[in-house]
Amino acid sequence: MRKKQRGCIDVAQLITNALKKKPQVKASDIVKATGFSRAYVNRFFQQLKQEGKIVLLGNANTARYILADQKIILRTKRGIMTFRRMLRNINLSEDIVLDEIVKNTGIFAGISENVSRILSYAFTEMLNNAIEHSGSRSIEVFMEKSGNAVCFKVFDKGVGIFHSIMQKMKFRDQMEAINELLKGKLSTMPASHSGEGIFFTSRLADTLVIQSAKKKLIFDNTIKDTFIRDGADVKGTKVVFSIGLDSGRNTEDVFRQYAGNSFKFDKTEVRVKLYHDGVQYLSRSQARRIVSGLEKFKTIQLDFDNVETIGQGFADEIFRVWKARFPHINVVAVNTNQNIQFMINRAVPTQ
């Protein structure tokens, strides 16, 4: 195609006229119509944008310009249900990224207030973790509203969450790091973080998957269970969060469930089955691993769902020895079968 003379065409006017004929225009449309370079055409888009005459919505493949008319902006935003960005981890702020999603897409449009709050909390917490803990130079974020759900992904190529915890807390392996992470209040930067973000996010989601190295930690609140599975070898950390648009959860109830009316995080729950390590019954050493660090809480709920039996040493270590050290802490056993309850009753000192 033969290039047209630049001086003969008012590119800014061409863009404006095009937007009067159709609701949105891409830079590639004007490049094709004029034969000018993308860099040259973009100068006029930026000029019109700075003058407040047009607005850029979306990003990457979904980026499009529209007239700066509020009705047009709202209508166009509602059609953008996907956000994807590769972010440089330099002076990066999670709230600014969230604000960009809210302003430039329709993902948050029309969703209930409780789901909006959950999504905002979870996204900023997970992105902040990647920003401050991963050591990754770049972070990929993705969010999409599709069907009756919203999901987001945060993917960094840093040290990896399980490996980072293992190193900084001097644990033996990544499984020990995962089990400690599940308790809540674990932070490798206690001066600036409470360690509560993942714990509360895992309770607010329909599903939350945290994948790093060859381990995948899965929280599935649709069936009220938690899994640790082997997966593909992932460099860094990949977090995938999903919540239904009809979710009845809300942040206040979840915070109050584990923090009480004071909103001080003082309750946790531990799924005992995750400490099996392939053995038939749980021993005293495994009990010590479970209660390690739990003295920070006032109430501990031990969930024995899908646990067939425990050893006498396991029950004695938690319900007599450890309880004697921390008598002010309330330890509650739930989902116990007859065998487990028998062992617990034997261990509890008679009054």
Short mmCIF file of C-alpha atoms in Angstrom, two decimals:
data_model
loop_
_atom_site.label_atom_id
_atom_site.label_comp_id
_atom_site.label_asym_id
_atom_site.label_seq_id
_atom_site.Cartn_x
_atom_site.Cartn_y
_atom_site.Cartn_z
CA MET A 1 0.00 0.00 0.00
CA ARG A 2 1.36 3.39 -0.97
CA LYS A 3 1.71 5.75 1.98
CA LYS A 4 -0.38 8.90 1.90
CA GLN A 5 1.20 12.28 2.49
CA ARG A 6 1.07 13.07 6.21
CA GLY A 7 0.38 16.75 5.66
CA CYS A 8 -2.71 15.99 3.59
CA ILE A 9 -4.56 14.12 6.32
CA ASP A 10 -5.83 15.45 9.64
CA VAL A 11 -5.31 12.24 11.61
CA ALA A 12 -6.92 13.59 14.77
CA GLN A 13 -10.06 14.53 12.84
CA LEU A 14 -10.02 11.15 11.11
CA ILE A 15 -10.03 9.42 14.50
CA THR A 16 -12.85 11.62 15.79
CA ASN A 17 -14.96 11.04 12.67
CA ALA A 18 -14.38 7.29 12.91
CA LEU A 19 -15.58 7.29 16.52
CA LYS A 20 -18.75 9.14 15.54
CA LYS A 21 -19.55 6.39 13.05
CA LYS A 22 -18.77 3.41 15.28
CA PRO A 23 -18.51 3.01 19.06
CA GLN A 24 -14.83 2.12 19.28
CA VAL A 25 -11.62 2.37 17.29
CA LYS A 26 -8.27 0.65 17.58
CA ALA A 27 -4.95 2.18 16.56
CA SER A 28 -4.62 -0.57 13.96
CA ASP A 29 -7.81 0.68 12.26
CA ILE A 30 -6.26 4.09 11.61
CA VAL A 31 -2.91 2.58 10.59
CA LYS A 32 -4.74 0.50 8.00
CA ALA A 33 -6.79 3.46 6.73
CA THR A 34 -3.84 5.84 6.37
CA GLY A 35 -0.81 3.65 5.80
CA PHE A 36 1.04 5.62 8.48
CA SER A 37 3.17 3.92 11.11
CA ARG A 38 1.64 2.90 14.43
CA ALA A 39 4.02 5.21 16.29
CA TYR A 40 2.89 8.21 14.21
CA VAL A 41 -0.81 7.38 14.60
CA ASN A 42 -0.45 6.84 18.35
CA ARG A 43 0.74 10.44 18.73
CA PHE A 44 -2.72 11.65 17.70
CA PHE A 45 -4.50 9.17 19.93
CA GLN A 46 -2.43 10.41 22.87
CA GLN A 47 -3.12 14.03 21.92
CA LEU A 48 -6.89 13.46 21.84
CA LYS A 49 -6.67 11.51 25.09
CA GLN A 50 -4.78 14.35 26.82
CA GLU A 51 -7.38 16.82 25.56
CA GLY A 52 -10.08 14.70 27.20
CA LYS A 53 -11.84 13.94 23.91
CA ILE A 54 -11.27 10.17 23.90
CA VAL A 55 -10.68 7.46 26.49
CA LEU A 56 -8.61 4.27 26.29
CA LEU A 57 -10.27 1.17 27.71
CA GLY A 58 -8.87 -2.34 28.04
CA ASN A 59 -5.31 -3.44 27.51
CA ALA A 60 -3.21 -5.44 25.06
CA ASN A 61 -5.51 -7.19 22.57
CA THR A 62 -8.65 -5.70 24.14
CA ALA A 63 -7.44 -2.07 24.08
CA ARG A 64 -9.77 0.29 22.26
CA TYR A 65 -10.47 4.03 22.15
CA ILE A 66 -13.92 5.53 22.58
CA LEU A 67 -15.36 9.03 22.77
CA ALA A 68 -15.20 10.58 26.24
CA ASP A 69 -18.93 10.25 26.79
CA GLN A 70 -20.02 8.68 30.09
CA LYS A 71 -22.81 6.62 28.55
CA ILE A 72 -20.48 5.28 25.87
CA ILE A 73 -17.75 4.60 28.44
CA LEU A 74 -20.12 2.65 30.69
CA ARG A 75 -21.56 0.66 27.79
CA THR A 76 -18.10 -0.20 26.45
CA LYS A 77 -16.72 -1.13 29.88
CA ARG A 78 -19.53 -3.61 30.40
CA GLY A 79 -18.33 -5.47 27.33
CA ILE A 80 -14.76 -5.89 28.63
CA MET A 81 -14.74 -8.94 30.88
CA THR A 82 -11.03 -9.80 30.80
CA PHE A 83 -7.97 -8.05 32.17
CA ARG A 84 -4.42 -9.26 31.61
CA ARG A 85 -1.20 -7.43 32.36
CA MET A 86 2.49 -8.20 32.77
CA LEU A 87 3.66 -5.85 35.51
CA ARG A 88 7.18 -4.72 36.31
CA ASN A 89 7.78 -5.23 40.01
CA ILE A 90 9.25 -1.79 40.62
CA ASN A 91 7.32 0.57 42.93
CA LEU A 92 4.27 -1.54 42.15
CA SER A 93 1.10 -0.96 44.20
CA GLU A 94 -1.66 -3.55 44.31
CA ASP A 95 -4.39 -0.96 44.89
CA ILE A 96 -3.47 0.92 41.72
CA VAL A 97 -3.71 -2.28 39.67
CA LEU A 98 -7.11 -3.04 41.18
CA ASP A 99 -8.27 0.50 40.45
CA GLU A 100 -7.27 0.06 36.82
CA ILE A 101 -9.35 -3.11 36.58
CA VAL A 102 -12.38 -1.42 38.13
CA LYS A 103 -12.11 1.67 35.93
CA ASN A 104 -11.25 0.05 32.61
CA THR A 105 -13.32 -3.13 32.58
CA GLY A 106 -16.82 -4.32 33.36
CA ILE A 107 -15.64 -7.09 35.68
CA PHE A 108 -16.90 -5.34 38.81
CA ALA A 109 -19.99 -3.87 37.15
CA GLY A 110 -23.24 -5.30 38.45
CA ILE A 111 -21.75 -7.72 40.98
CA SER A 112 -23.04 -7.77 44.55
CA GLU A 113 -21.32 -5.73 47.23
CA ASN A 114 -20.21 -8.77 49.22
CA VAL A 115 -18.56 -10.43 46.19
CA SER A 116 -16.96 -7.12 45.20
CA ARG A 117 -15.40 -6.77 48.66
CA ILE A 118 -14.16 -10.35 48.66
CA LEU A 119 -12.66 -9.98 45.20
CA SER A 120 -10.96 -6.70 46.11
CA TYR A 121 -9.55 -8.10 49.36
CA ALA A 122 -8.33 -11.37 47.86
CA PHE A 123 -6.77 -9.80 44.76
CA THR A 124 -4.87 -7.10 46.63
CA GLU A 125 -3.65 -9.57 49.28
CA MET A 126 -2.38 -12.10 46.74
CA LEU A 127 -0.78 -9.46 44.52
CA ASN A 128 0.86 -7.81 47.54
CA ASN A 129 2.35 -11.17 48.52
CA ALA A 130 3.92 -11.46 45.07
CA ILE A 131 5.15 -7.87 45.12
CA GLU A 132 6.82 -8.02 48.53
CA HIS A 133 7.82 -11.66 48.97
CA SER A 134 8.56 -13.23 45.59
CA GLY A 135 11.65 -11.31 44.52
CA SER A 136 10.33 -11.60 40.97
CA ARG A 137 11.14 -8.84 38.48
CA SER A 138 7.75 -9.17 36.82
CA ILE A 139 4.30 -10.35 37.87
CA GLU A 140 1.54 -11.49 35.54
CA VAL A 141 -2.04 -10.76 36.59
CA PHE A 142 -5.24 -11.96 34.97
CA MET A 143 -8.88 -11.45 35.92
CA GLU A 144 -12.01 -12.56 34.12
CA LYS A 145 -15.74 -12.56 34.67
CA SER A 146 -17.28 -15.47 32.82
CA GLY A 147 -20.60 -17.19 33.28
CA ASN A 148 -21.53 -17.06 36.94
CA ALA A 149 -18.06 -16.60 38.40
CA VAL A 150 -15.04 -14.33 38.60
CA CYS A 151 -11.52 -15.70 38.73
CA PHE A 152 -8.10 -14.13 38.93
CA LYS A 153 -4.53 -15.38 38.63
CA VAL A 154 -1.32 -13.92 40.04
CA PHE A 155 1.82 -15.51 38.66
CA ASP A 156 5.38 -14.56 39.60
CA LYS A 157 8.70 -16.17 38.73
CA GLY A 158 10.41 -15.60 42.03
CA VAL A 159 11.77 -17.89 44.71
CA GLY A 160 8.47 -19.75 45.25
CA ILE A 161 6.25 -19.41 48.32
CA PHE A 162 6.85 -22.87 49.83
CA HIS A 163 10.60 -22.74 49.29
CA SER A 164 10.76 -19.22 50.72
CA ILE A 165 8.95 -20.27 53.91
CA MET A 166 11.10 -23.38 54.20
CA GLN A 167 14.32 -21.37 53.94
CA LYS A 168 13.38 -18.46 56.18
CA MET A 169 11.73 -20.58 58.88
CA LYS A 170 14.39 -23.32 58.62
CA PHE A 171 11.89 -26.11 57.96
CA ARG A 172 13.05 -29.51 56.76
CA ASP A 173 11.06 -29.58 53.53
CA GLN A 174 8.29 -27.86 51.59
CA MET A 175 5.58 -30.09 53.07
CA GLU A 176 6.44 -28.78 56.52
CA ALA A 177 6.28 -25.23 55.14
CA ILE A 178 2.84 -25.90 53.62
CA ASN A 179 1.48 -27.32 56.86
CA GLU A 180 2.73 -24.29 58.78
CA LEU A 181 1.21 -21.95 56.20
CA LEU A 182 -2.18 -23.60 56.67
CA LYS A 183 -2.35 -22.55 60.31
CA GLY A 184 -2.39 -18.82 59.58
CA LYS A 185 -0.38 -15.99 61.18
CA LEU A 186 2.78 -17.19 59.43
CA SER A 187 4.85 -14.31 58.10
CA THR A 188 8.44 -14.22 56.92
CA MET A 189 8.28 -10.41 57.37
CA PRO A 190 6.54 -10.00 60.76
CA ALA A 191 7.49 -6.34 61.07
CA SER A 192 5.32 -5.41 58.09
CA HIS A 193 2.92 -8.36 57.63
CA SER A 194 0.51 -10.18 59.93
CA GLY A 195 0.55 -13.39 57.89
CA GLU A 196 -3.25 -13.44 57.69
CA GLY A 197 -3.80 -12.75 53.98
CA ILE A 198 -3.66 -16.29 52.61
CA PHE A 199 -5.60 -17.69 55.57
CA PHE A 200 -8.56 -15.34 55.11
CA THR A 201 -8.43 -15.47 51.31
CA SER A 202 -8.64 -19.27 51.49
CA ARG A 203 -11.83 -18.95 53.58
CA LEU A 204 -13.44 -16.35 51.30
CA ALA A 205 -12.88 -18.14 47.98
CA ASP A 206 -14.93 -20.84 46.35
CA THR A 207 -11.58 -22.27 45.33
CA LEU A 208 -8.03 -21.09 45.89
CA VAL A 209 -5.05 -22.89 44.37
CA ILE A 210 -1.46 -22.04 45.29
CA GLN A 211 1.11 -23.80 43.13
CA SER A 212 4.87 -23.68 43.45
CA ALA A 213 7.69 -26.08 42.56
CA LYS A 214 5.95 -29.46 42.29
CA LYS A 215 3.32 -28.91 44.98
CA LYS A 216 -0.22 -27.66 44.62
CA LEU A 217 -2.18 -26.50 47.69
CA ILE A 218 -5.92 -26.52 46.98
CA PHE A 219 -8.65 -24.97 49.13
CA ASP A 220 -12.09 -26.00 47.90
CA ASN A 221 -14.86 -24.45 49.96
CA THR A 222 -17.54 -25.85 47.67
CA ILE A 223 -16.85 -29.23 49.29
CA LYS A 224 -15.25 -27.80 52.44
CA ASP A 225 -11.90 -29.51 52.02
CA THR A 226 -8.20 -28.84 51.53
CA PHE A 227 -5.77 -30.90 49.46
CA ILE A 228 -2.05 -31.08 48.80
CA ARG A 229 -1.23 -32.61 45.43
CA ASP A 230 1.77 -33.07 43.20
CA GLY A 231 1.73 -30.94 40.07
CA ALA A 232 3.86 -29.58 37.27
CA ASP A 233 7.15 -27.98 38.27
CA VAL A 234 6.28 -24.28 38.52
CA LYS A 235 9.04 -21.71 38.87
CA GLY A 236 7.88 -19.05 41.29
CA THR A 237 4.30 -19.06 42.54
CA LYS A 238 0.98 -19.27 40.73
CA VAL A 239 -2.20 -18.31 42.60
CA VAL A 240 -5.64 -18.99 41.13
CA PHE A 241 -8.74 -17.66 42.92
CA SER A 242 -12.37 -18.21 41.97
CA ILE A 243 -15.69 -17.10 43.44
CA GLY A 244 -19.26 -17.46 42.24
CA LEU A 245 -21.27 -14.30 41.62
CA ASP A 246 -24.01 -15.76 43.80
CA SER A 247 -21.68 -16.39 46.76
CA GLY A 248 -23.30 -15.76 50.12
CA ARG A 249 -20.00 -15.20 51.92
CA ASN A 250 -18.90 -11.81 53.11
CA THR A 251 -15.67 -10.52 54.58
CA GLU A 252 -17.20 -9.37 57.86
CA ASP A 253 -18.61 -12.80 58.74
CA VAL A 254 -15.38 -14.63 57.88
CA PHE A 255 -13.24 -12.17 59.84
CA ARG A 256 -15.59 -12.39 62.81
CA GLN A 257 -15.59 -16.21 62.67
CA TYR A 258 -11.84 -16.31 63.29
CA ALA A 259 -11.33 -13.01 65.07
CA GLY A 260 -14.47 -12.39 67.09
CA ASN A 261 -16.00 -8.95 67.52
CA SER A 262 -12.60 -7.50 68.37
CA PHE A 263 -11.38 -8.48 64.87
CA LYS A 264 -8.14 -9.78 66.38
CA PHE A 265 -7.19 -12.96 64.53
CA ASP A 266 -7.17 -15.46 67.41
CA LYS A 267 -8.80 -18.63 66.06
CA THR A 268 -7.53 -21.17 63.56
CA GLU A 269 -8.44 -24.60 62.27
CA VAL A 270 -6.09 -27.43 61.36
CA ARG A 271 -7.02 -30.30 59.05
CA VAL A 272 -5.25 -33.21 60.71
CA LYS A 273 -5.37 -35.46 57.64
CA LEU A 274 -2.76 -33.27 55.94
CA TYR A 275 -0.15 -34.44 58.47
CA HIS A 276 -0.51 -38.16 57.73
CA ASP A 277 2.71 -38.45 55.68
CA GLY A 278 1.52 -41.84 54.45
CA VAL A 279 1.56 -43.53 57.87
CA GLN A 280 -1.34 -45.51 59.28
CA TYR A 281 -1.74 -43.51 62.48
CA LEU A 282 -0.52 -40.18 63.78
CA SER A 283 2.32 -40.18 66.31
CA ARG A 284 3.71 -37.88 69.01
CA SER A 285 6.23 -36.27 66.66
CA GLN A 286 3.48 -35.39 64.20
CA ALA A 287 1.44 -33.92 67.04
CA ARG A 288 4.35 -31.62 67.85
CA ARG A 289 4.45 -30.47 64.24
CA ILE A 290 0.74 -29.71 64.31
CA VAL A 291 0.82 -27.58 67.47
CA SER A 292 4.05 -25.78 66.58
CA GLY A 293 3.27 -22.06 66.48
CA LEU A 294 -0.36 -22.45 67.58
CA GLU A 295 0.30 -20.75 70.91
CA LYS A 296 -0.45 -17.47 69.06
CA PHE A 297 -4.16 -18.36 69.01
CA LYS A 298 -6.84 -18.48 71.68
CA THR A 299 -8.94 -21.17 70.01
CA ILE A 300 -7.69 -24.09 67.91
CA GLN A 301 -10.07 -26.36 66.03
CA LEU A 302 -8.56 -29.71 65.06
CA ASP A 303 -10.54 -31.26 62.22
CA PHE A 304 -10.24 -35.07 62.12
CA ASP A 305 -12.37 -35.54 59.02
CA ASN A 306 -11.12 -38.51 56.94
CA VAL A 307 -8.67 -39.54 59.69
CA GLU A 308 -9.19 -43.17 60.69
CA THR A 309 -7.22 -43.30 63.92
CA ILE A 310 -4.50 -41.63 65.99
CA GLY A 311 -1.83 -42.99 68.28
CA GLN A 312 -1.87 -42.70 72.05
CA GLY A 313 1.26 -40.54 71.88
CA PHE A 314 -0.41 -38.13 69.44
CA ALA A 315 -3.43 -37.63 71.70
CA ASP A 316 -1.28 -37.34 74.83
CA GLU A 317 1.06 -34.76 73.26
CA ILE A 318 -1.74 -32.39 72.26
CA PHE A 319 -4.50 -32.89 74.80
CA ARG A 320 -2.36 -33.34 77.93
CA VAL A 321 1.27 -32.20 77.45
CA TRP A 322 0.74 -29.20 75.15
CA LYS A 323 -2.53 -28.21 76.84
CA ALA A 324 -0.75 -28.18 80.21
CA ARG A 325 1.78 -25.70 78.79
CA PHE A 326 -0.95 -23.45 77.39
CA PRO A 327 -4.00 -23.92 79.63
CA HIS A 328 -5.57 -20.66 78.42
CA ILE A 329 -5.91 -22.00 74.85
CA ASN A 330 -9.13 -23.77 73.94
CA VAL A 331 -8.49 -26.90 71.84
CA VAL A 332 -11.58 -28.28 70.12
CA ALA A 333 -11.66 -31.60 68.24
CA VAL A 334 -14.30 -31.94 65.51
CA ASN A 335 -15.33 -34.72 63.11
CA THR A 336 -13.85 -37.40 65.36
CA ASN A 337 -14.87 -41.03 65.00
CA GLN A 338 -15.26 -43.42 67.92
CA ASN A 339 -11.62 -44.59 67.82
CA ILE A 340 -10.19 -41.07 67.82
CA GLN A 341 -12.53 -39.81 70.52
CA PHE A 342 -11.54 -42.76 72.72
CA MET A 343 -7.85 -41.80 72.46
CA ILE A 344 -8.60 -38.14 73.18
CA ASN A 345 -10.70 -39.02 76.23
CA ARG A 346 -7.87 -41.18 77.59
CA ALA A 347 -5.41 -38.30 77.22
CA VAL A 348 -7.54 -35.60 78.84
CA PRO A 349 -6.64 -35.36 82.56
CA THR A 350 -9.50 -36.17 84.91
CA GLN A 351 -10.60 -33.30 87.09
#
